PDB file of C-alpha atoms in Angstrom:
ATOM      1  CA  UNK A   1       9.315   9.438  14.135  1.00 51.00           C
ATOM      2  CA  UNK A   2       5.489   9.667  14.136  1.00 79.00           C
ATOM      3  CA  UNK A   3       3.954   6.253  13.022  1.00 92.00           C
ATOM      4  CA  UNK A   4       1.993   5.568  10.036  1.00 98.00           C
ATOM      5  CA  UNK A   5      -0.733   3.659  11.835  1.00 98.00           C
ATOM      6  CA  UNK A   6      -3.234   4.359  13.817  1.00 98.00           C
ATOM      7  CA  UNK A   7      -5.854   2.728  16.160  1.00 98.00           C
ATOM      8  CA  UNK A   8      -9.762   2.010  16.250  1.00 98.00           C
ATOM      9  CA  UNK A   9      -9.632   4.319  18.849  1.00 97.00           C
ATOM     10  CA  UNK A  10      -7.527   6.808  17.666  1.00 97.00           C
ATOM     11  CA  UNK A  11      -9.204   7.400  14.794  1.00 97.00           C
ATOM     12  CA  UNK A  12     -12.958   7.661  16.641  1.00 97.00           C
ATOM     13  CA  UNK A  13     -11.440  10.500  18.943  1.00 96.00           C
ATOM     14  CA  UNK A  14     -10.227  12.607  16.269  1.00 96.00           C
ATOM     15  CA  UNK A  15     -13.268  11.939  14.384  1.00 96.00           C
ATOM     16  CA  UNK A  16     -14.793  13.330  17.091  1.00 93.00           C
ATOM     17  CA  UNK A  17     -12.469  16.830  17.458  1.00 85.00           C
ATOM     18  CA  UNK A  18     -12.559  20.022  15.755  1.00 84.00           C
ATOM     19  CA  UNK A  19      -9.804  18.740  13.073  1.00 85.00           C
ATOM     20  CA  UNK A  20     -11.325  15.018  11.649  1.00 93.00           C
ATOM     21  CA  UNK A  21      -9.037  13.615   9.440  1.00 97.00           C
ATOM     22  CA  UNK A  22     -10.197  12.839   6.206  1.00 98.00           C
ATOM     23  CA  UNK A  23     -11.188   9.367   5.925  1.00 98.00           C
ATOM     24  CA  UNK A  24     -10.650   7.302   2.996  1.00 98.00           C
ATOM     25  CA  UNK A  25     -12.117   3.706   2.253  1.00 98.00           C
ATOM     26  CA  UNK A  26      -9.814   1.505  -0.496  1.00 98.00           C
ATOM     27  CA  UNK A  27     -11.798  -1.738  -0.522  1.00 94.00           C
ATOM     28  CA  UNK A  28     -10.014  -3.780  -2.916  1.00 90.00           C
ATOM     29  CA  UNK A  29      -9.743  -7.939  -4.354  1.00 78.00           C
ATOM     30  CA  UNK A  30      -7.039  -8.783  -6.399  1.00 76.00           C
ATOM     31  CA  UNK A  31      -9.362 -10.061  -9.576  1.00 74.00           C
ATOM     32  CA  UNK A  32     -12.651  -8.887  -7.719  1.00 76.00           C
ATOM     33  CA  UNK A  33     -15.317  -6.652  -8.451  1.00 79.00           C
ATOM     34  CA  UNK A  34     -14.600  -3.339  -6.882  1.00 82.00           C
ATOM     35  CA  UNK A  35     -15.277  -2.652  -3.630  1.00 93.00           C
ATOM     36  CA  UNK A  36     -17.672   0.308  -4.431  1.00 94.00           C
ATOM     37  CA  UNK A  37     -21.114  -1.592  -3.529  1.00 94.00           C
ATOM     38  CA  UNK A  38     -19.339  -3.088  -0.299  1.00 95.00           C
ATOM     39  CA  UNK A  39     -18.664   0.696   0.933  1.00 97.00           C
ATOM     40  CA  UNK A  40     -22.118   1.411   0.869  1.00 97.00           C
ATOM     41  CA  UNK A  41     -23.333  -1.366   2.482  1.00 96.00           C
ATOM     42  CA  UNK A  42     -21.627   0.483   5.435  1.00 97.00           C
ATOM     43  CA  UNK A  43     -18.077   2.391   5.742  1.00 98.00           C
ATOM     44  CA  UNK A  44     -16.738   4.752   8.905  1.00 98.00           C
ATOM     45  CA  UNK A  45     -18.761   7.529   8.740  1.00 97.00           C
ATOM     46  CA  UNK A  46     -18.365  10.771   6.566  1.00 96.00           C
ATOM     47  CA  UNK A  47     -15.533   7.798   4.621  1.00 98.00           C
ATOM     48  CA  UNK A  48     -15.239   8.462   1.099  1.00 98.00           C
ATOM     49  CA  UNK A  49     -14.248   5.196  -1.502  1.00 98.00           C
ATOM     50  CA  UNK A  50     -10.920   5.517  -3.737  1.00 98.00           C
ATOM     51  CA  UNK A  51     -11.299   3.076  -6.189  1.00 96.00           C
ATOM     52  CA  UNK A  52      -7.409   1.216  -6.391  1.00 96.00           C
ATOM     53  CA  UNK A  53      -7.434   0.415  -9.923  1.00 94.00           C
ATOM     54  CA  UNK A  54      -8.796   3.807 -11.458  1.00 95.00           C
ATOM     55  CA  UNK A  55      -7.267   6.358  -8.855  1.00 97.00           C
ATOM     56  CA  UNK A  56      -4.329   4.806  -7.507  1.00 98.00           C
ATOM     57  CA  UNK A  57      -2.964   3.172 -10.891  1.00 97.00           C
ATOM     58  CA  UNK A  58      -2.565   4.085 -14.204  1.00 97.00           C
ATOM     59  CA  UNK A  59      -4.130   1.355 -16.514  1.00 96.00           C
ATOM     60  CA  UNK A  60      -1.992  -1.984 -17.356  1.00 96.00           C
ATOM     61  CA  UNK A  61       0.987  -1.893 -19.826  1.00 94.00           C
ATOM     62  CA  UNK A  62       5.128  -2.529 -20.124  1.00 93.00           C
ATOM     63  CA  UNK A  63       5.434  -0.880 -16.975  1.00 95.00           C
ATOM     64  CA  UNK A  64       3.032  -2.942 -15.482  1.00 96.00           C
ATOM     65  CA  UNK A  65      -0.934  -4.278 -13.862  1.00 95.00           C
ATOM     66  CA  UNK A  66      -0.659  -1.549 -11.612  1.00 96.00           C
ATOM     67  CA  UNK A  67       1.635   1.116 -12.815  1.00 98.00           C
ATOM     68  CA  UNK A  68       1.546   4.907 -10.673  1.00 98.00           C
ATOM     69  CA  UNK A  69      -1.088   6.950 -11.430  1.00 98.00           C
ATOM     70  CA  UNK A  70      -0.169   9.787 -13.865  1.00 98.00           C
ATOM     71  CA  UNK A  71       0.178  12.902 -10.911  1.00 98.00           C
ATOM     72  CA  UNK A  72      -2.766  15.107 -12.453  1.00 98.00           C
ATOM     73  CA  UNK A  73      -4.875  11.714 -12.226  1.00 98.00           C
ATOM     74  CA  UNK A  74      -3.808  11.034  -8.753  1.00 98.00           C
ATOM     75  CA  UNK A  75      -3.929  14.658  -7.489  1.00 98.00           C
ATOM     76  CA  UNK A  76      -7.053  15.368  -8.921  1.00 98.00           C
ATOM     77  CA  UNK A  77      -8.986  11.638  -6.982  1.00 98.00           C
ATOM     78  CA  UNK A  78      -7.746  12.749  -3.962  1.00 98.00           C
ATOM     79  CA  UNK A  79      -9.251  16.255  -4.532  1.00 98.00           C
ATOM     80  CA  UNK A  80     -12.849  14.378  -5.344  1.00 98.00           C
ATOM     81  CA  UNK A  81     -12.726  12.117  -2.049  1.00 98.00           C
ATOM     82  CA  UNK A  82     -12.329  15.687   0.023  1.00 98.00           C
ATOM     83  CA  UNK A  83      -8.299  15.353   0.724  1.00 98.00           C
ATOM     84  CA  UNK A  84      -6.842  18.547   1.965  1.00 97.00           C
ATOM     85  CA  UNK A  85      -2.987  19.367   2.381  1.00 95.00           C
ATOM     86  CA  UNK A  86      -3.255  20.686   5.760  1.00 95.00           C
ATOM     87  CA  UNK A  87      -5.898  17.483   7.232  1.00 96.00           C
ATOM     88  CA  UNK A  88      -4.921  14.300   8.661  1.00 97.00           C
ATOM     89  CA  UNK A  89      -5.947  11.830   6.409  1.00 98.00           C
ATOM     90  CA  UNK A  90      -6.550   8.147   7.664  1.00 98.00           C
ATOM     91  CA  UNK A  91      -7.282   5.234   5.373  1.00 98.00           C
ATOM     92  CA  UNK A  92      -8.648   1.748   5.681  1.00 98.00           C
ATOM     93  CA  UNK A  93      -9.572  -1.156   3.216  1.00 97.00           C
ATOM     94  CA  UNK A  94     -11.428  -4.974   4.100  1.00 95.00           C
ATOM     95  CA  UNK A  95      -7.872  -6.908   2.948  1.00 94.00           C
ATOM     96  CA  UNK A  96      -5.157  -6.417   6.195  1.00 95.00           C
ATOM     97  CA  UNK A  97      -4.654  -2.826   4.520  1.00 97.00           C
ATOM     98  CA  UNK A  98      -2.674  -3.904   1.189  1.00 97.00           C
ATOM     99  CA  UNK A  99      -4.867  -1.959  -0.765  1.00 97.00           C
ATOM    100  CA  UNK A 100      -4.568   0.852   1.991  1.00 98.00           C
ATOM    101  CA  UNK A 101      -0.745   0.943   1.708  1.00 98.00           C
ATOM    102  CA  UNK A 102      -0.577   1.705  -1.678  1.00 98.00           C
ATOM    103  CA  UNK A 103      -2.877   4.575  -0.912  1.00 98.00           C
ATOM    104  CA  UNK A 104      -0.835   5.806   2.147  1.00 98.00           C
ATOM    105  CA  UNK A 105       2.083   5.231   0.342  1.00 98.00           C
ATOM    106  CA  UNK A 106       1.051   7.507  -3.073  1.00 98.00           C
ATOM    107  CA  UNK A 107      -0.064   9.873  -0.335  1.00 98.00           C
ATOM    108  CA  UNK A 108       3.329  10.512   1.335  1.00 98.00           C
ATOM    109  CA  UNK A 109       5.140  10.356  -2.201  1.00 98.00           C
ATOM    110  CA  UNK A 110       3.070  13.091  -3.325  1.00 98.00           C
ATOM    111  CA  UNK A 111       3.782  15.139  -0.304  1.00 98.00           C
ATOM    112  CA  UNK A 112       0.947  14.705   2.283  1.00 98.00           C
ATOM    113  CA  UNK A 113       2.969  15.373   5.519  1.00 96.00           C
ATOM    114  CA  UNK A 114       0.091  13.793   7.500  1.00 97.00           C
ATOM    115  CA  UNK A 115      -1.264  10.010   6.655  1.00 98.00           C
ATOM    116  CA  UNK A 116      -2.234   6.751   8.852  1.00 98.00           C
ATOM    117  CA  UNK A 117      -3.278   3.260   8.058  1.00 98.00           C
ATOM    118  CA  UNK A 118      -5.927   1.911  10.027  1.00 98.00           C
ATOM    119  CA  UNK A 119      -4.386  -0.778  11.812  1.00 98.00           C
ATOM    120  CA  UNK A 120      -6.664  -3.665  11.708  1.00 98.00           C
ATOM    121  CA  UNK A 121      -8.678  -2.176   8.713  1.00 98.00           C
ATOM    122  CA  UNK A 122     -12.253  -2.565   8.343  1.00 97.00           C
ATOM    123  CA  UNK A 123     -12.572  -5.794  10.724  1.00 97.00           C
ATOM    124  CA  UNK A 124     -11.162  -4.187  13.664  1.00 98.00           C
ATOM    125  CA  UNK A 125     -13.109  -1.165  13.530  1.00 98.00           C
ATOM    126  CA  UNK A 126     -16.668  -3.476  13.452  1.00 98.00           C
ATOM    127  CA  UNK A 127     -15.157  -5.352  15.964  1.00 97.00           C
ATOM    128  CA  UNK A 128     -14.466  -1.885  18.207  1.00 97.00           C
ATOM    129  CA  UNK A 129     -18.091  -0.965  17.414  1.00 97.00           C
ATOM    130  CA  UNK A 130     -17.236   2.079  15.762  1.00 97.00           C
ATOM    131  CA  UNK A 131     -20.106   3.766  14.239  1.00 97.00           C
ATOM    132  CA  UNK A 132     -21.532   2.417  10.301  1.00 98.00           C
ATOM    133  CA  UNK A 133     -22.709   4.704   7.864  1.00 98.00           C
ATOM    134  CA  UNK A 134     -24.451   3.528   4.910  1.00 98.00           C
ATOM    135  CA  UNK A 135     -24.996   4.738   1.196  1.00 97.00           C
ATOM    136  CA  UNK A 136     -23.090   6.906  -1.402  1.00 95.00           C
ATOM    137  CA  UNK A 137     -21.127  10.051   0.012  1.00 95.00           C
ATOM    138  CA  UNK A 138     -20.258  13.252  -1.625  1.00 93.00           C
ATOM    139  CA  UNK A 139     -17.492  14.656   0.212  1.00 94.00           C
ATOM    140  CA  UNK A 140     -16.097  18.453   0.098  1.00 95.00           C
ATOM    141  CA  UNK A 141     -14.111  18.112  -2.426  1.00 96.00           C
ATOM    142  CA  UNK A 142     -10.225  18.866  -1.604  1.00 98.00           C
ATOM    143  CA  UNK A 143      -7.415  21.252  -2.244  1.00 98.00           C
ATOM    144  CA  UNK A 144      -4.657  18.762  -2.141  1.00 98.00           C
ATOM    145  CA  UNK A 145      -1.527  19.998  -4.402  1.00 98.00           C
ATOM    146  CA  UNK A 146       0.342  16.332  -5.603  1.00 98.00           C
ATOM    147  CA  UNK A 147       4.231  17.065  -5.347  1.00 98.00           C
ATOM    148  CA  UNK A 148       5.752  13.749  -6.387  1.00 98.00           C
ATOM    149  CA  UNK A 149       9.555  12.621  -4.986  1.00 97.00           C
ATOM    150  CA  UNK A 150       8.704  12.503  -1.335  1.00 98.00           C
ATOM    151  CA  UNK A 151       9.367   8.614  -1.123  1.00 98.00           C
ATOM    152  CA  UNK A 152      11.858   6.808  -2.810  1.00 98.00           C
ATOM    153  CA  UNK A 153      10.970   4.469  -5.602  1.00 98.00           C
ATOM    154  CA  UNK A 154      13.335   2.456  -7.738  1.00 98.00           C
ATOM    155  CA  UNK A 155      13.043   2.045 -11.738  1.00 97.00           C
ATOM    156  CA  UNK A 156      13.359  -1.469 -13.040  1.00 98.00           C
ATOM    157  CA  UNK A 157      16.474  -1.113 -15.089  1.00 97.00           C
ATOM    158  CA  UNK A 158      18.602  -0.709 -11.029  1.00 97.00           C
ATOM    159  CA  UNK A 159      16.879  -2.832  -8.861  1.00 97.00           C
ATOM    160  CA  UNK A 160      19.252  -5.259  -9.411  1.00 98.00           C
ATOM    161  CA  UNK A 161      21.965  -2.666  -8.285  1.00 98.00           C
ATOM    162  CA  UNK A 162      19.642  -2.125  -4.657  1.00 98.00           C
ATOM    163  CA  UNK A 163      21.486  -3.769  -1.676  1.00 98.00           C
ATOM    164  CA  UNK A 164      18.657  -5.611  -0.231  1.00 98.00           C
ATOM    165  CA  UNK A 165      15.532  -6.196  -2.793  1.00 98.00           C
ATOM    166  CA  UNK A 166      12.725  -7.860  -0.733  1.00 98.00           C
ATOM    167  CA  UNK A 167       9.999  -9.472  -2.328  1.00 98.00           C
ATOM    168  CA  UNK A 168       6.593  -9.367  -0.698  1.00 98.00           C
ATOM    169  CA  UNK A 169       4.620 -11.913  -2.273  1.00 98.00           C
ATOM    170  CA  UNK A 170       3.973 -15.539  -0.926  1.00 98.00           C
ATOM    171  CA  UNK A 171       6.969 -17.605  -0.628  1.00 98.00           C
ATOM    172  CA  UNK A 172       5.373 -20.363  -2.920  1.00 98.00           C
ATOM    173  CA  UNK A 173       5.387 -17.672  -5.717  1.00 98.00           C
ATOM    174  CA  UNK A 174       8.841 -16.000  -4.480  1.00 98.00           C
ATOM    175  CA  UNK A 175      10.205 -19.824  -5.346  1.00 98.00           C
ATOM    176  CA  UNK A 176       8.433 -20.269  -8.411  1.00 98.00           C
ATOM    177  CA  UNK A 177       6.117 -22.850  -7.320  1.00 98.00           C
ATOM    178  CA  UNK A 178       3.144 -21.214  -8.590  1.00 97.00           C
ATOM    179  CA  UNK A 179       2.827 -18.359 -10.438  1.00 97.00           C
ATOM    180  CA  UNK A 180      -1.544 -17.483 -10.476  1.00 95.00           C
ATOM    181  CA  UNK A 181      -1.160 -14.161 -12.551  1.00 94.00           C
ATOM    182  CA  UNK A 182       1.649 -13.262 -14.410  1.00 96.00           C
ATOM    183  CA  UNK A 183       3.375 -15.466 -17.055  1.00 96.00           C
ATOM    184  CA  UNK A 184       6.271 -15.960 -15.432  1.00 97.00           C
ATOM    185  CA  UNK A 185       7.054 -17.738 -12.447  1.00 98.00           C
ATOM    186  CA  UNK A 186      10.500 -16.964  -9.857  1.00 98.00           C
ATOM    187  CA  UNK A 187      11.713 -14.073  -8.561  1.00 98.00           C
ATOM    188  CA  UNK A 188      14.510 -11.302  -9.288  1.00 98.00           C
ATOM    189  CA  UNK A 189      17.547 -12.876  -8.699  1.00 98.00           C
ATOM    190  CA  UNK A 190      19.184 -11.756  -5.286  1.00 98.00           C
ATOM    191  CA  UNK A 191      16.162 -10.463  -4.234  1.00 98.00           C
ATOM    192  CA  UNK A 192      14.607 -12.113  -0.422  1.00 98.00           C
ATOM    193  CA  UNK A 193      11.633 -12.682   0.954  1.00 98.00           C
ATOM    194  CA  UNK A 194       9.312 -11.271   3.199  1.00 98.00           C
ATOM    195  CA  UNK A 195       6.195 -12.042   3.128  1.00 98.00           C
ATOM    196  CA  UNK A 196       3.614  -9.330   3.548  1.00 98.00           C
ATOM    197  CA  UNK A 197       1.413 -12.121   6.520  1.00 98.00           C
ATOM    198  CA  UNK A 198       4.937 -11.458   7.895  1.00 98.00           C
ATOM    199  CA  UNK A 199       4.117  -8.114   8.953  1.00 98.00           C
ATOM    200  CA  UNK A 200       0.739  -9.202  10.909  1.00 98.00           C
ATOM    201  CA  UNK A 201       0.020 -10.536  13.895  1.00 97.00           C
ATOM    202  CA  UNK A 202      -2.661 -13.654  14.443  1.00 96.00           C
ATOM    203  CA  UNK A 203      -4.834 -10.422  14.885  1.00 95.00           C
ATOM    204  CA  UNK A 204      -4.258  -9.208  11.747  1.00 95.00           C
ATOM    205  CA  UNK A 205      -2.851  -5.784  13.209  1.00 98.00           C
ATOM    206  CA  UNK A 206       0.647  -5.068  12.517  1.00 98.00           C
ATOM    207  CA  UNK A 207       3.390  -6.402  14.981  1.00 98.00           C
ATOM    208  CA  UNK A 208       5.081  -3.797  17.269  1.00 97.00           C
ATOM    209  CA  UNK A 209       7.683  -2.587  15.529  1.00 97.00           C
ATOM    210  CA  UNK A 210      10.869  -4.080  17.777  1.00 97.00           C
ATOM    211  CA  UNK A 211       8.790  -6.988  15.633  1.00 98.00           C
ATOM    212  CA  UNK A 212       8.637  -6.110  12.737  1.00 98.00           C
ATOM    213  CA  UNK A 213      12.547  -4.312  13.220  1.00 98.00           C
ATOM    214  CA  UNK A 214      14.105  -8.367  13.717  1.00 98.00           C
ATOM    215  CA  UNK A 215      11.989  -9.922  10.572  1.00 98.00           C
ATOM    216  CA  UNK A 216      13.098  -7.518   7.919  1.00 98.00           C
ATOM    217  CA  UNK A 217      17.208  -7.096  10.187  1.00 98.00           C
ATOM    218  CA  UNK A 218      16.933 -11.267   9.240  1.00 98.00           C
ATOM    219  CA  UNK A 219      17.204 -10.230   5.456  1.00 98.00           C
ATOM    220  CA  UNK A 220      19.407  -7.450   5.787  1.00 98.00           C
ATOM    221  CA  UNK A 221      16.680  -4.741   5.724  1.00 98.00           C
ATOM    222  CA  UNK A 222      18.453  -2.648   8.373  1.00 98.00           C
ATOM    223  CA  UNK A 223      18.191   1.467   8.727  1.00 97.00           C
ATOM    224  CA  UNK A 224      21.845   1.664   7.407  1.00 98.00           C
ATOM    225  CA  UNK A 225      21.316  -0.259   4.415  1.00 98.00           C
ATOM    226  CA  UNK A 226      19.795   0.344   0.605  1.00 98.00           C
ATOM    227  CA  UNK A 227      16.280  -1.092   0.621  1.00 98.00           C
ATOM    228  CA  UNK A 228      13.462  -1.534  -1.893  1.00 98.00           C
ATOM    229  CA  UNK A 229      10.585  -3.791  -2.215  1.00 98.00           C
ATOM    230  CA  UNK A 230       8.362  -5.242  -4.980  1.00 98.00           C
ATOM    231  CA  UNK A 231       5.875  -7.902  -4.977  1.00 98.00           C
ATOM    232  CA  UNK A 232       3.957  -8.858  -8.093  1.00 98.00           C
ATOM    233  CA  UNK A 233       2.471  -5.646  -9.673  1.00 97.00           C
ATOM    234  CA  UNK A 234       3.877  -2.434  -6.881  1.00 97.00           C
ATOM    235  CA  UNK A 235       0.445  -3.283  -4.421  1.00 97.00           C
ATOM    236  CA  UNK A 236       1.096  -5.130  -1.999  1.00 97.00           C
ATOM    237  CA  UNK A 237       4.526  -3.991  -1.722  1.00 98.00           C
ATOM    238  CA  UNK A 238       3.838  -1.195  -0.337  1.00 98.00           C
ATOM    239  CA  UNK A 239       2.872  -2.949   3.312  1.00 98.00           C
ATOM    240  CA  UNK A 240       6.633  -4.069   3.429  1.00 98.00           C
ATOM    241  CA  UNK A 241       7.488  -0.911   3.213  1.00 98.00           C
ATOM    242  CA  UNK A 242       5.007   0.626   5.316  1.00 98.00           C
ATOM    243  CA  UNK A 243       6.026  -1.992   7.987  1.00 98.00           C
ATOM    244  CA  UNK A 244       9.297  -1.315   7.447  1.00 98.00           C
ATOM    245  CA  UNK A 245       8.763   1.998   7.981  1.00 98.00           C
ATOM    246  CA  UNK A 246       6.986   1.406  11.546  1.00 98.00           C
ATOM    247  CA  UNK A 247      10.464  -0.349  12.860  1.00 98.00           C
ATOM    248  CA  UNK A 248      12.591   2.742  11.211  1.00 97.00           C
ATOM    249  CA  UNK A 249      13.834   1.669   7.920  1.00 98.00           C
ATOM    250  CA  UNK A 250      13.223   3.844   4.569  1.00 98.00           C
ATOM    251  CA  UNK A 251      12.291   1.206   1.918  1.00 98.00           C
ATOM    252  CA  UNK A 252      12.349   2.214  -1.804  1.00 98.00           C
ATOM    253  CA  UNK A 253       8.872   0.592  -3.841  1.00 98.00           C
ATOM    254  CA  UNK A 254       9.630  -0.443  -7.316  1.00 98.00           C
ATOM    255  CA  UNK A 255       6.222   0.358  -8.433  1.00 98.00           C
ATOM    256  CA  UNK A 256       6.278  -2.220 -11.978  1.00 98.00           C
ATOM    257  CA  UNK A 257       7.064  -5.218  -9.671  1.00 98.00           C
ATOM    258  CA  UNK A 258       7.609  -8.858 -11.078  1.00 98.00           C
ATOM    259  CA  UNK A 259       5.047  -7.924 -13.687  1.00 98.00           C
ATOM    260  CA  UNK A 260       7.298  -5.031 -15.239  1.00 98.00           C
ATOM    261  CA  UNK A 261      10.148  -7.620 -14.932  1.00 98.00           C
ATOM    262  CA  UNK A 262       8.547 -10.271 -16.303  1.00 97.00           C
ATOM    263  CA  UNK A 263       7.529  -7.894 -19.509  1.00 96.00           C
ATOM    264  CA  UNK A 264      10.932  -8.311 -21.225  1.00 96.00           C
ATOM    265  CA  UNK A 265      11.922 -11.974 -21.288  1.00 96.00           C
ATOM    266  CA  UNK A 266      15.598 -11.098 -21.879  1.00 97.00           C
ATOM    267  CA  UNK A 267      15.840 -10.487 -18.147  1.00 97.00           C
ATOM    268  CA  UNK A 268      16.694 -13.192 -15.318  1.00 98.00           C
ATOM    269  CA  UNK A 269      14.998 -15.536 -13.280  1.00 98.00           C
ATOM    270  CA  UNK A 270      15.690 -17.149 -10.274  1.00 98.00           C
ATOM    271  CA  UNK A 271      13.897 -19.835  -8.637  1.00 98.00           C
ATOM    272  CA  UNK A 272      14.133 -21.641  -5.081  1.00 96.00           C
ATOM    273  CA  UNK A 273      15.043 -20.092  -2.295  1.00 88.00           C
ATOM    274  CA  UNK A 274      17.993 -18.193  -2.665  1.00 72.00           C
TER     275      UNK A 274
END
């Protein structure tokens, strides 16, 4: 299996080659301002800025805070960013890969065959002495055609039937001790908790495949299991899906996640440690 991650050295080498990848920069902070200003202060040369709220999600509603964007909206955004169907894509952010994982998942879901996330994110690029470009960019238009269905998804009506439902939120949110965003605290009954922080080592890079395999096997998420992941709104859950992909576990994403679940007060809610 080809890793869904790439290193700073691999990216520098690829950018110097004849078939340089398209680089997408998804700077994002939950509840913060858009990341375009940070992008223009410094980015990988030739990269394009992608706005998570505008390009990688539909407006909030009953399907959650970050529903999947309409196919035509996503396709247009990727073409504006220069994405081509025959050219590799590397995605990065300044949020330990959380926003980049959403872009990775959407591109893979819509049929792009070669998408990687920069391991260690923007801080790793800077620490490695990678070249930095400033100012706005206008990449050549891409020709990417979005064909959804290449990655598994799970709908709100089926999550209780999933064999292993992984909650990617911080442990205190999973247990219902705090809920800073959504109106109800707790988790989906039967869900297991693997916070996205479990995917990373002290250096901010993803753990090795065998370590991740052990982390997820401990909650029953193995290659032969029926696995899906959720979080608050379907963004950071993609980080767990990415980590499981590194570990050789194909997991579905529940795009609506907890924000969709609690939109219906009749749905059951669990608290504490299952």
